[in-house]
PDB file of C-alpha atoms and ligand atoms in Angstrom:
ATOM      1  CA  UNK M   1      14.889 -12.686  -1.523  1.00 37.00           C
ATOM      2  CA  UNK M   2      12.405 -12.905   1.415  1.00 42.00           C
ATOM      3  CA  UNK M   3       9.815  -9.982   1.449  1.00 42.00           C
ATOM      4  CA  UNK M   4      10.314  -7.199   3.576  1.00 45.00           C
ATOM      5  CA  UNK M   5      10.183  -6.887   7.148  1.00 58.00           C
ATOM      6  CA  UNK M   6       6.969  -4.512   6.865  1.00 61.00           C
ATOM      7  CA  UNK M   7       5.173  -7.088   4.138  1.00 67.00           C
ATOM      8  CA  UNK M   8       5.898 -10.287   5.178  1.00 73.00           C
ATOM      9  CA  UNK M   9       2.728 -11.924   5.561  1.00 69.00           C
ATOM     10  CA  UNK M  10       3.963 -14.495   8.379  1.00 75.00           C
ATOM     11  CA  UNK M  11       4.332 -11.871  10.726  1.00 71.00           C
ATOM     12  CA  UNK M  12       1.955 -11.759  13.545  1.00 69.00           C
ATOM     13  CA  UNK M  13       1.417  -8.032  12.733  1.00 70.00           C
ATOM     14  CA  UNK M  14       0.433  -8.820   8.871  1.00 74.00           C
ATOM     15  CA  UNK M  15      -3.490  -9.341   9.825  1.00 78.00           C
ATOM     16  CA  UNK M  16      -3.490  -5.813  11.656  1.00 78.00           C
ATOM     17  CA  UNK M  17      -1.326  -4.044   8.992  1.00 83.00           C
ATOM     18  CA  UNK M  18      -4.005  -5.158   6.118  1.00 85.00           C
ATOM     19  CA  UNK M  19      -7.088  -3.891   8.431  1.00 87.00           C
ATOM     20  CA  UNK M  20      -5.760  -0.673   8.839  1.00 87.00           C
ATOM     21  CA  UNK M  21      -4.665  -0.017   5.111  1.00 92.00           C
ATOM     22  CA  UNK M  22      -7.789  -1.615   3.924  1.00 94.00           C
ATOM     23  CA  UNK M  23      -9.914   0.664   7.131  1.00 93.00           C
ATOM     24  CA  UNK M  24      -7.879   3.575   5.637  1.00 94.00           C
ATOM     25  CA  UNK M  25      -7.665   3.439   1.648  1.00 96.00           C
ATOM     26  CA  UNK M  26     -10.323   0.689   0.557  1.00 96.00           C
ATOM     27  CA  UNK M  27     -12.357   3.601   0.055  1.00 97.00           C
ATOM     28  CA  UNK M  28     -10.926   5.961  -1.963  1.00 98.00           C
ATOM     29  CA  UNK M  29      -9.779   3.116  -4.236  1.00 98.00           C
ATOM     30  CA  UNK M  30     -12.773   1.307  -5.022  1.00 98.00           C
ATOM     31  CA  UNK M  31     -14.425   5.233  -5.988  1.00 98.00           C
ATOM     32  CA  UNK M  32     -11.083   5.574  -7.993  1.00 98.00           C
ATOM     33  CA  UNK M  33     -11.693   1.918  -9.647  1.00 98.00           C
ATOM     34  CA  UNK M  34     -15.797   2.822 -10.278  1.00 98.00           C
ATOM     35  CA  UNK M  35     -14.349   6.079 -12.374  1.00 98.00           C
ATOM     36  CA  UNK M  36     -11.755   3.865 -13.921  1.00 98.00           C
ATOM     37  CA  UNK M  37     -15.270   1.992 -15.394  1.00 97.00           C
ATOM     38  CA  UNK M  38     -14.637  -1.433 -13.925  1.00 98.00           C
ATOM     39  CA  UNK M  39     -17.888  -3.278 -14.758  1.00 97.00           C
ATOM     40  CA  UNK M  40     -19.755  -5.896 -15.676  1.00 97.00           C
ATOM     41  CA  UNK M  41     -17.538  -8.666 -17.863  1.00 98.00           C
ATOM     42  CA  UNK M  42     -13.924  -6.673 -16.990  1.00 98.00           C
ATOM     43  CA  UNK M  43     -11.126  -9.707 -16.283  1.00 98.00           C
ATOM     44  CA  UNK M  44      -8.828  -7.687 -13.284  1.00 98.00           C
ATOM     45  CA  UNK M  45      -5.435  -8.730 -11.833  1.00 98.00           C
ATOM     46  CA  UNK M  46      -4.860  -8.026  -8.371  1.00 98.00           C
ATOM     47  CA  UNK M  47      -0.975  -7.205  -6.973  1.00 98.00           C
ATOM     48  CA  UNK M  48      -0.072  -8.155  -3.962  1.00 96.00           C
ATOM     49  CA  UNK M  49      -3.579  -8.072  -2.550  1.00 96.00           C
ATOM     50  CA  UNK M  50      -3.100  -8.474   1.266  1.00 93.00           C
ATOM     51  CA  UNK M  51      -6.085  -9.561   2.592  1.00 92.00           C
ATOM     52  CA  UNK M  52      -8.030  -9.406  -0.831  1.00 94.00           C
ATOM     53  CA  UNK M  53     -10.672  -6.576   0.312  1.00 95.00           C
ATOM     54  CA  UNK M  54     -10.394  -4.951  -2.967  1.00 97.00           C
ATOM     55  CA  UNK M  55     -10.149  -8.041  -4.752  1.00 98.00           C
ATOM     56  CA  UNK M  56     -13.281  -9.432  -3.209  1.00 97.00           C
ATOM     57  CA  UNK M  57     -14.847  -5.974  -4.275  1.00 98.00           C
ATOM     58  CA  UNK M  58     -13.601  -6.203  -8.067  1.00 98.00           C
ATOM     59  CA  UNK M  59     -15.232  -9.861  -7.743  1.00 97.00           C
ATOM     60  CA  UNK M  60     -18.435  -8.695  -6.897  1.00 97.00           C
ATOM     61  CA  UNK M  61     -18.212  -5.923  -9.400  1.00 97.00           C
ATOM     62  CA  UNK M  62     -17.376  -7.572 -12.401  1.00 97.00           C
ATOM     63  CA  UNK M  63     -20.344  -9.406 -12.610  1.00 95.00           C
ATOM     64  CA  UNK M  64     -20.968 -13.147 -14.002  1.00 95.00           C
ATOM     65  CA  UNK M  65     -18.779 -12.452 -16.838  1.00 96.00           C
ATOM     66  CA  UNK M  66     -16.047 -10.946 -15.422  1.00 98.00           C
ATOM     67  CA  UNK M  67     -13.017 -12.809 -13.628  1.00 97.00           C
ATOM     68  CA  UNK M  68     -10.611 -11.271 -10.906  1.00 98.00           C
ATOM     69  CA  UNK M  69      -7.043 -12.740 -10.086  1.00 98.00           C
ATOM     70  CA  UNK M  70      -5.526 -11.865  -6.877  1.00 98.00           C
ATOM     71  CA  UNK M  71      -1.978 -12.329  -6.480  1.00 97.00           C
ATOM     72  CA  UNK M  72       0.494 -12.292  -3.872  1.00 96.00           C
ATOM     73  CA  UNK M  73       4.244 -13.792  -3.103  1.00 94.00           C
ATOM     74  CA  UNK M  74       2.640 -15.338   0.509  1.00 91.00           C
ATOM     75  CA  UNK M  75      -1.183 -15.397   0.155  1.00 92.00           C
ATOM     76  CA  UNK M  76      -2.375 -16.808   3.341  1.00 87.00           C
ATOM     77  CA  UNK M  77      -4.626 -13.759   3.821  1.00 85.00           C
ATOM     78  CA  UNK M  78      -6.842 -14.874   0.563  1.00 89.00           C
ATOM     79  CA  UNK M  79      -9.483 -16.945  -0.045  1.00 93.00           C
ATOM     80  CA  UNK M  80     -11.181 -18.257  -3.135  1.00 92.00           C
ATOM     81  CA  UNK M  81     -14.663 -17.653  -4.063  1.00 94.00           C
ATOM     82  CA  UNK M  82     -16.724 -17.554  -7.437  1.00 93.00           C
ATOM     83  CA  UNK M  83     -15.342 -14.848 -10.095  1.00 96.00           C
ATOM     84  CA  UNK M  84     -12.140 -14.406  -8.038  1.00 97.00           C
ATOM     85  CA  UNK M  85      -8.834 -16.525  -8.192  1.00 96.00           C
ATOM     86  CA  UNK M  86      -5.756 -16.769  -6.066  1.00 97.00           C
ATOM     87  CA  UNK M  87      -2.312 -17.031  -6.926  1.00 96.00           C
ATOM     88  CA  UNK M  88       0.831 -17.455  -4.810  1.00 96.00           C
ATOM     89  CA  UNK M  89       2.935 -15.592  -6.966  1.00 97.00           C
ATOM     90  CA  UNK M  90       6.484 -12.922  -6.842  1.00 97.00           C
ATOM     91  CA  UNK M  91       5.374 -10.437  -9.399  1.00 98.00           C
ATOM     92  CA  UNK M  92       9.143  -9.487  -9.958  1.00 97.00           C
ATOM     93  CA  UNK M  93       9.448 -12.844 -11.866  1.00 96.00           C
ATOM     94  CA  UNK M  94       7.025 -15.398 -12.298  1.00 97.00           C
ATOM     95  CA  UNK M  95       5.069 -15.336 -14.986  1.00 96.00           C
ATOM     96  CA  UNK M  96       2.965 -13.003 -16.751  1.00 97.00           C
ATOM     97  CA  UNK M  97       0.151 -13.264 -19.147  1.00 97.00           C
ATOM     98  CA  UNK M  98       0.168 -10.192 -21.669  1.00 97.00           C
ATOM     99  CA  UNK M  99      -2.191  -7.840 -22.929  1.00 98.00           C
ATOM    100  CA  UNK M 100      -4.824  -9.884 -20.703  1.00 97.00           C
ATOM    101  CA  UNK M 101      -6.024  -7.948 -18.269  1.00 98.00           C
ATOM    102  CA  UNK M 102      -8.911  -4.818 -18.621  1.00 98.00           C
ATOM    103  CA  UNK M 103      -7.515  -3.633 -14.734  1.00 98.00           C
ATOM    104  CA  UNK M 104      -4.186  -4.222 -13.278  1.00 98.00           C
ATOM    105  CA  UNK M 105      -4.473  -3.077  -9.754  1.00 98.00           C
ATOM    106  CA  UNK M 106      -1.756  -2.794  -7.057  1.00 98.00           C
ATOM    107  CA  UNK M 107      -1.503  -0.453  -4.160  1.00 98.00           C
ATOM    108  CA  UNK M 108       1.361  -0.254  -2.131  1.00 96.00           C
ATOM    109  CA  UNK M 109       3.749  -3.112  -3.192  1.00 97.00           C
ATOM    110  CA  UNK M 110       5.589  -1.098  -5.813  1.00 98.00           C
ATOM    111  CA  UNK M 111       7.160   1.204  -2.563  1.00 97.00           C
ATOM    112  CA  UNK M 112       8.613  -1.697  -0.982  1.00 95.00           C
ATOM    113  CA  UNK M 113       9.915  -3.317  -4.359  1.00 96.00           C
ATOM    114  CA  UNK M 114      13.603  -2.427  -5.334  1.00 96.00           C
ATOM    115  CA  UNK M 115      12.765  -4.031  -8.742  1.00 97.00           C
ATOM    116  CA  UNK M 116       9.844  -1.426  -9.262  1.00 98.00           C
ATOM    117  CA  UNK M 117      10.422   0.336 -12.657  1.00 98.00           C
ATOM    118  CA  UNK M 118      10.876  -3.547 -13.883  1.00 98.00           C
ATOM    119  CA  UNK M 119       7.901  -4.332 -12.473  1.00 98.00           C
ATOM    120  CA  UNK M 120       5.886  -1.508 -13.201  1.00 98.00           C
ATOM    121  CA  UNK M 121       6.474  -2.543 -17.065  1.00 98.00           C
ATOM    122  CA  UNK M 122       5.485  -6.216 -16.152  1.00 98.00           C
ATOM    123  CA  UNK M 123       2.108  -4.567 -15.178  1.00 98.00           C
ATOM    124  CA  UNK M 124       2.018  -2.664 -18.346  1.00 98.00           C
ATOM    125  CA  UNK M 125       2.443  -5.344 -20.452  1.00 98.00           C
ATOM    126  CA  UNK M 126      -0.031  -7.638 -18.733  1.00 98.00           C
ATOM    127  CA  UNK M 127      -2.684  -4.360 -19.045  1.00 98.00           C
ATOM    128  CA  UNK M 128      -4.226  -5.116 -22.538  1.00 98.00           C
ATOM    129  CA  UNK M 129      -4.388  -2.162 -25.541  1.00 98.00           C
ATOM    130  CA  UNK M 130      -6.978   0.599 -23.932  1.00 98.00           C
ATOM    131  CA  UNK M 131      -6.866  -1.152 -20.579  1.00 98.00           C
ATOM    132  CA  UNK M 132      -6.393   0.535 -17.015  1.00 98.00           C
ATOM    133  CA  UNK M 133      -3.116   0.469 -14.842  1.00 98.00           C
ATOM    134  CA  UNK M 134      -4.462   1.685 -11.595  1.00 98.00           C
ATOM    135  CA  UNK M 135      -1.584   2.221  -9.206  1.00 98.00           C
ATOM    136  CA  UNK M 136      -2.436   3.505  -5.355  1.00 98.00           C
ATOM    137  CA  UNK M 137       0.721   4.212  -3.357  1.00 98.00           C
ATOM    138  CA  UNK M 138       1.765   6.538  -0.674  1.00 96.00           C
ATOM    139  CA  UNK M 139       4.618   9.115  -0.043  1.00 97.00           C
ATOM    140  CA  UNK M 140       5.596   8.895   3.308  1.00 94.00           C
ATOM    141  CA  UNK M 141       7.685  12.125   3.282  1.00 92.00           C
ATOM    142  CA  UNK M 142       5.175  14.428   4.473  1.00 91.00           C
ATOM    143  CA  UNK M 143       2.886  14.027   7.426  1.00 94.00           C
ATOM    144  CA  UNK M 144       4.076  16.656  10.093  1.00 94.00           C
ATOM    145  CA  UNK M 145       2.822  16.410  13.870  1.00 97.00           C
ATOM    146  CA  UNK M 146      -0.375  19.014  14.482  1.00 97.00           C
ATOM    147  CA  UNK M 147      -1.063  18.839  17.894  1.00 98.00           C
ATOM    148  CA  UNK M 148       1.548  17.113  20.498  1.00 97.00           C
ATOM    149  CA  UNK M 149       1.633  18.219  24.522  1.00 96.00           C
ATOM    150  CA  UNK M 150       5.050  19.521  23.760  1.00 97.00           C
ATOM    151  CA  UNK M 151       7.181  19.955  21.196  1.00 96.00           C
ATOM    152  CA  UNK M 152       9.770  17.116  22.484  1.00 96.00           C
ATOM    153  CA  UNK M 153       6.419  15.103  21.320  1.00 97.00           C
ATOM    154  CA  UNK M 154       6.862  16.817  18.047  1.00 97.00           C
ATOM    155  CA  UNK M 155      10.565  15.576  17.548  1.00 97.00           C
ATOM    156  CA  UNK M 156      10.503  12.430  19.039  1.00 97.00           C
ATOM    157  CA  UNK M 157       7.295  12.050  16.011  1.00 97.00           C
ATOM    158  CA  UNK M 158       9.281  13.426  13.125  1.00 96.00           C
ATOM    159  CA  UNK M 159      12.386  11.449  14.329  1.00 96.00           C
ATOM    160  CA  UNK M 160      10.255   8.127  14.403  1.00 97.00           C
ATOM    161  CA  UNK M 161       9.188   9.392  10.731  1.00 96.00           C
ATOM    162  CA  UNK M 162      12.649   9.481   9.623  1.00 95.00           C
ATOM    163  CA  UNK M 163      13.999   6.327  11.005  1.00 96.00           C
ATOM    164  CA  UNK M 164      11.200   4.906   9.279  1.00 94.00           C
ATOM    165  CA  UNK M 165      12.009   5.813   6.517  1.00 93.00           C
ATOM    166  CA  UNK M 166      15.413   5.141   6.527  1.00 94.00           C
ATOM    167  CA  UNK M 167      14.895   1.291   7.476  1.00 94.00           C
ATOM    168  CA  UNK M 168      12.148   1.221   4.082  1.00 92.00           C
ATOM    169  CA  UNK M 169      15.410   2.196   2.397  1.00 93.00           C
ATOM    170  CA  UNK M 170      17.763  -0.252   3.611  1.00 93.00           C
ATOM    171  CA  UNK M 171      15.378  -2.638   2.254  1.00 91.00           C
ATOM    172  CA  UNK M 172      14.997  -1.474  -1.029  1.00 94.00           C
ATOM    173  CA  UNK M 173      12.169   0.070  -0.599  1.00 95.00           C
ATOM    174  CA  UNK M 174      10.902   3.602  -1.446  1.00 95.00           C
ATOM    175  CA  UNK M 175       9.158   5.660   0.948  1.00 94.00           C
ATOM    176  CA  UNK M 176       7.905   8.711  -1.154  1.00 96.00           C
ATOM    177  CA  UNK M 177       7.585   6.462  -4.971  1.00 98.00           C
ATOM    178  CA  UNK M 178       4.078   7.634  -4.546  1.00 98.00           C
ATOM    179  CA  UNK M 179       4.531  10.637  -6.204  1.00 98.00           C
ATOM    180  CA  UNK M 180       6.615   9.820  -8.344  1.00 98.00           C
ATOM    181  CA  UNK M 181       4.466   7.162 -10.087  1.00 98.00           C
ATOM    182  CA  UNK M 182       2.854   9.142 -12.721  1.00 98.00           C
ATOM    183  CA  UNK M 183       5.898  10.557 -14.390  1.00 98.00           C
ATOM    184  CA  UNK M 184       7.341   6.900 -14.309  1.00 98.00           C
ATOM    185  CA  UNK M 185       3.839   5.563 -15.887  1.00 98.00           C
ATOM    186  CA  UNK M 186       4.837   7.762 -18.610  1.00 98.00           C
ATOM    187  CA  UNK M 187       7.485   6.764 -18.908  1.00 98.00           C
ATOM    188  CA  UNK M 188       6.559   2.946 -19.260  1.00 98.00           C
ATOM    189  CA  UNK M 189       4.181   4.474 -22.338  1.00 98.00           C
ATOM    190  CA  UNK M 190       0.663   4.612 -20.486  1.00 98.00           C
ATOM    191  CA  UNK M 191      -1.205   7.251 -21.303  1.00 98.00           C
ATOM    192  CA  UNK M 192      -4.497   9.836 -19.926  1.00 98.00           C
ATOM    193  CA  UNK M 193      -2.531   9.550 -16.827  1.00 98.00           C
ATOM    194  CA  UNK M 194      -3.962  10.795 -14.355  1.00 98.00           C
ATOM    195  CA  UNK M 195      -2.378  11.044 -10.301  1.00 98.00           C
ATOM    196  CA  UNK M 196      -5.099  11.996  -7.170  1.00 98.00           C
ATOM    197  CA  UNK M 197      -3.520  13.121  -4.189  1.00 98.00           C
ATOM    198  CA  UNK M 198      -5.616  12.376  -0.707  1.00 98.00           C
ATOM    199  CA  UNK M 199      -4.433  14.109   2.480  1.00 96.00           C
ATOM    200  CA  UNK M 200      -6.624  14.006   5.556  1.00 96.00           C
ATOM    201  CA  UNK M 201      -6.430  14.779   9.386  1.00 97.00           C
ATOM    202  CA  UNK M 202      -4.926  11.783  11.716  1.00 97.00           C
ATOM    203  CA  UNK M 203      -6.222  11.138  15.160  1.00 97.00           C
ATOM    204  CA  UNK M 204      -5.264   8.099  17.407  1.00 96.00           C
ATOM    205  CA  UNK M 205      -8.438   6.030  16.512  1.00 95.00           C
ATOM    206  CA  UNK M 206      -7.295   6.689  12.559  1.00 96.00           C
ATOM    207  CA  UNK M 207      -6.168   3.990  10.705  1.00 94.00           C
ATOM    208  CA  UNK M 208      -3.531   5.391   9.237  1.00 94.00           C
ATOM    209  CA  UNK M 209      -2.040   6.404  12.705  1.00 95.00           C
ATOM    210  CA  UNK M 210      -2.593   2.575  14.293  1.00 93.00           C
ATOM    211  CA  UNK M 211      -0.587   1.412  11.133  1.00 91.00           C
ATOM    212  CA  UNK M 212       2.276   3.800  12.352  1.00 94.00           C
ATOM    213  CA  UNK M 213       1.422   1.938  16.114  1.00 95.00           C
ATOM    214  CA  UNK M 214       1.635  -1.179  14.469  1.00 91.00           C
ATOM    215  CA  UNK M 215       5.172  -0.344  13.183  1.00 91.00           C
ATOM    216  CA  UNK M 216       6.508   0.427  16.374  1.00 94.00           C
ATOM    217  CA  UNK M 217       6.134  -2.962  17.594  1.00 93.00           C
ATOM    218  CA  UNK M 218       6.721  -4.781  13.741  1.00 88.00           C
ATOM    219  CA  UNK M 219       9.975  -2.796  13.196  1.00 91.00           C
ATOM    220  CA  UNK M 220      11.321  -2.648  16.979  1.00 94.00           C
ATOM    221  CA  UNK M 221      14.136  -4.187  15.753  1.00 94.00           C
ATOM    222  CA  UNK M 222      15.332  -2.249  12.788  1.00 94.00           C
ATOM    223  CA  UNK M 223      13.971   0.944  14.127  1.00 96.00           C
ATOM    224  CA  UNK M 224      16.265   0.569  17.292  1.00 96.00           C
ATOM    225  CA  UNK M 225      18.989  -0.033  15.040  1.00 95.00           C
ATOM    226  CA  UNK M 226      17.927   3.351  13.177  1.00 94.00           C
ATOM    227  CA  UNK M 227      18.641   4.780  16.004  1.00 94.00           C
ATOM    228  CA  UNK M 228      15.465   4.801  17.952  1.00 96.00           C
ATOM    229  CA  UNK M 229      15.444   3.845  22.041  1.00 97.00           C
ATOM    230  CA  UNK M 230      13.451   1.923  23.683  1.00 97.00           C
ATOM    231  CA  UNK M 231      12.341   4.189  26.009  1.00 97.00           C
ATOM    232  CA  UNK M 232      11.571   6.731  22.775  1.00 97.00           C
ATOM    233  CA  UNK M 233       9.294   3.614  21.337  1.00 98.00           C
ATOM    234  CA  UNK M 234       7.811   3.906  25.116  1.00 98.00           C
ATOM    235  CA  UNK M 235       6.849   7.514  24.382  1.00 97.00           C
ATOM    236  CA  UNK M 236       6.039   7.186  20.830  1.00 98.00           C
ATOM    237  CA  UNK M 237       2.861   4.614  21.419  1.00 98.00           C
ATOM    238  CA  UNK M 238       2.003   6.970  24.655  1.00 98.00           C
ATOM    239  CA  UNK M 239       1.822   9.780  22.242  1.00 98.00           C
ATOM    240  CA  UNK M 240      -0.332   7.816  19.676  1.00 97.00           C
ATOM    241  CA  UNK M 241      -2.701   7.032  21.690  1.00 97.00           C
ATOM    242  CA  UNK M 242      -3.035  10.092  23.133  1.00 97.00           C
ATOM    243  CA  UNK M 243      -6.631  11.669  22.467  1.00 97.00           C
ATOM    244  CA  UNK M 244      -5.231  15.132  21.933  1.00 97.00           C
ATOM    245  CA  UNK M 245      -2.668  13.796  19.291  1.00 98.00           C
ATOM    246  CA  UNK M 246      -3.216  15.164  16.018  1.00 98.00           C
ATOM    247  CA  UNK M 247      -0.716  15.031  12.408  1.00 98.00           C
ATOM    248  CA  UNK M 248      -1.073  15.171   8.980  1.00 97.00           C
ATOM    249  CA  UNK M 249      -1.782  12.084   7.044  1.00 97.00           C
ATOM    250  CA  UNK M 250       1.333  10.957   4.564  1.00 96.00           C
ATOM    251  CA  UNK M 251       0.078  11.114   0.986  1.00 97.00           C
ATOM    252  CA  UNK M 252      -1.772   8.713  -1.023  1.00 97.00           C
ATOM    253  CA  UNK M 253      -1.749   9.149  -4.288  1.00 98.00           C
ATOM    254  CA  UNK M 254      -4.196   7.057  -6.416  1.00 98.00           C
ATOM    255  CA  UNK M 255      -2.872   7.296 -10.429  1.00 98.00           C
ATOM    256  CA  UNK M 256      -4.397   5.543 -12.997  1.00 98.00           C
ATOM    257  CA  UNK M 257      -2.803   5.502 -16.777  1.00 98.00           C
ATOM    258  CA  UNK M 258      -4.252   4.069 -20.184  1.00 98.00           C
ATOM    259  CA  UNK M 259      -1.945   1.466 -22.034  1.00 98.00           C
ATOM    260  CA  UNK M 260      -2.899   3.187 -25.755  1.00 98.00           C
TER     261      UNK M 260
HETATM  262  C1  SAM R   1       1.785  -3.404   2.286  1.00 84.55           C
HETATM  263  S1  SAM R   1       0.987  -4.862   1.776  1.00 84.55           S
HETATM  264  C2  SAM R   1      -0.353  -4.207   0.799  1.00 84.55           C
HETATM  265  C3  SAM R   1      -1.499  -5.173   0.680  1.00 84.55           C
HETATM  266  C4  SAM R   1      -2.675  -4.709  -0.159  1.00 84.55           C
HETATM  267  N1  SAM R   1      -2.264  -4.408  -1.514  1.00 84.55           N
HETATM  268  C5  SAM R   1      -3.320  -3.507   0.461  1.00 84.55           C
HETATM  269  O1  SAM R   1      -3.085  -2.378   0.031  1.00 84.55           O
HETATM  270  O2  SAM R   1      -4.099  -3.684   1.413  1.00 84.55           O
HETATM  271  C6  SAM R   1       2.069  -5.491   0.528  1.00 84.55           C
HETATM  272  C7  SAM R   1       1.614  -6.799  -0.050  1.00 84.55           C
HETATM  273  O3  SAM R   1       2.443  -7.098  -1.170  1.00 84.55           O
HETATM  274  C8  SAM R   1       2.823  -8.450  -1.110  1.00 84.55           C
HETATM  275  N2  SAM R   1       4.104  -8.606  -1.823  1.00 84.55           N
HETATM  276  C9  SAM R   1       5.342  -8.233  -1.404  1.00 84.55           C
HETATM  277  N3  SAM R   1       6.253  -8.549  -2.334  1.00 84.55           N
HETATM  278  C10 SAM R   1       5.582  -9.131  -3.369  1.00 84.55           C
HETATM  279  C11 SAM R   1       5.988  -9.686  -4.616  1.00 84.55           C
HETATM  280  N4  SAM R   1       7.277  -9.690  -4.991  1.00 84.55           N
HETATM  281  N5  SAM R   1       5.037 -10.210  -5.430  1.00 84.55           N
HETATM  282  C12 SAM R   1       3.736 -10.214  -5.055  1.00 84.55           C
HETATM  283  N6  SAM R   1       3.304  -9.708  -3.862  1.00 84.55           N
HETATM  284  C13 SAM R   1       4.213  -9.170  -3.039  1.00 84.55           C
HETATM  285  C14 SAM R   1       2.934  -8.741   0.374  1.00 84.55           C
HETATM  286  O4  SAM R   1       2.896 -10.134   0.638  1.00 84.55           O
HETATM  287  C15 SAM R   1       1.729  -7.985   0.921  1.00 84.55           C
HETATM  288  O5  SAM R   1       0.550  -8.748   0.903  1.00 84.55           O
END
């Protein structure tokens, strides 16, 4: 199975897509990873790392003795360097060391994975006894409009929302997983679990809200056949950029769990 329209790194939009997630989250998950402990000597595995921001962080983190893998199933975004390897690599199947990893870290490639609860035990297993499982993935299924000049500009947002998410689900993928990830970590046996939710205000020079303006033009297609118009994708990227625009962030939720 190729990877989904919205994460296939070929795509001309892939570059863009990782600068705005990175612009929006690198953030709160590196202060998430510090509280996890990652330190000096820690050996980390990477998911799906996009254009390796975090991974390059974790490299410079763990120090001399430490060693970072970044994987992902098209890795043309990553590069090498001292402490930190790359992998091309579908974490669905390929293989898998276990109990060899102090940090497994992978934000938002479980939501577009059908195979998820699978995978999230492949994590597991890789995370070694007392290690970290840091997962960092979003629920798409709130994020109202705030401010719009009308409320047509309100509707035509929402109904963008929900096209969106119904194309993530003819794919597989999972638009709201984020917050369910901490009952399923239970489930998969971690342990100290503990899920952070981040909201925050949206305004057109947010990342989070040039993401969405990057999806207009990545998914034209399967939007339009979601039942979007053209002339509503017209209005849509008039209304993100607009300076008075304003919405609610979707959720990220940022859940670590302890394999005991
Ligand atoms: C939405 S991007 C997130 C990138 C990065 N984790 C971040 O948050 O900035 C999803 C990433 O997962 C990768 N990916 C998709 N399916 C994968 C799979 N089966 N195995 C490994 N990586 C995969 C994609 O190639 C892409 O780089």
């Amino acid at each position: 199975m190729s990877a989904p329209t919205f994460s296939d790194n070929r795509s001309e939009h892939a570059a863009d897509q990782h600068l705005f997630l990175s612009e929006a989250y690198d953030l709160i998950t590196r202060a998430r990873l510090a509280e996890a402990g990652v330190g000096s000597g820690w050996r980390c595995l990477e998911v799906g790392a996009g254009n390796g921001g975090i991974a390059r962080w974790l490299a410079g983190r763990v120090g001399p003795d430490g060693w970072v893998l970044a994987t992902d199933l098209e890795p043309r975004h990553l590069t090498p360097q001292r402490r930190l390897s790359v992998l091309r690599h579908d974490i669905r199947h390929d293989p898998l060391p276990s109990n060899a990893f102090d940090l497994v870290h992978a934000r938002q490639v479980l939501p577009l994975l059908p195979e998820r609860l699978s995978v999230l035990h492949r994590l597991v297993g890789a995370v070694r006894p007392g290690g970290v499982l840091q997962l960092d993935d979003l629920d798409l299924g709130y994020g109202p409009a705030l401010l719009t000049p009308d409320q047509r500009a309100a509707e035509l947002y929402q109904k963008f929302l929900t096209a969106k998410a119904a194309v993530m689900s003819a794919t597989g993928a999972d638009s709201t997983w984020g917050s369910r990830v901490a009952t399923a970590m239970r489930a998969a046996g971690l342990v100290e679990i503990d899920p952070v939710p981040y909201l925050s205000q949206w305004r057109p020079d947010s990342p989070g809200l040039r993401l969405q303006l990057n999806h207009t033009y990545r998914l034209r297609e399967p939007l339009l056949a979601a039942g979007l118009t053209e002339h509503d994708l017209t209005e849509l990227r008039a209304l993100l950029t607009d300076p008075g625009f304003r919405a609610v962030s979707c959720v990220f939720y940022s859940v670590q769990g302890r394999r005991p």
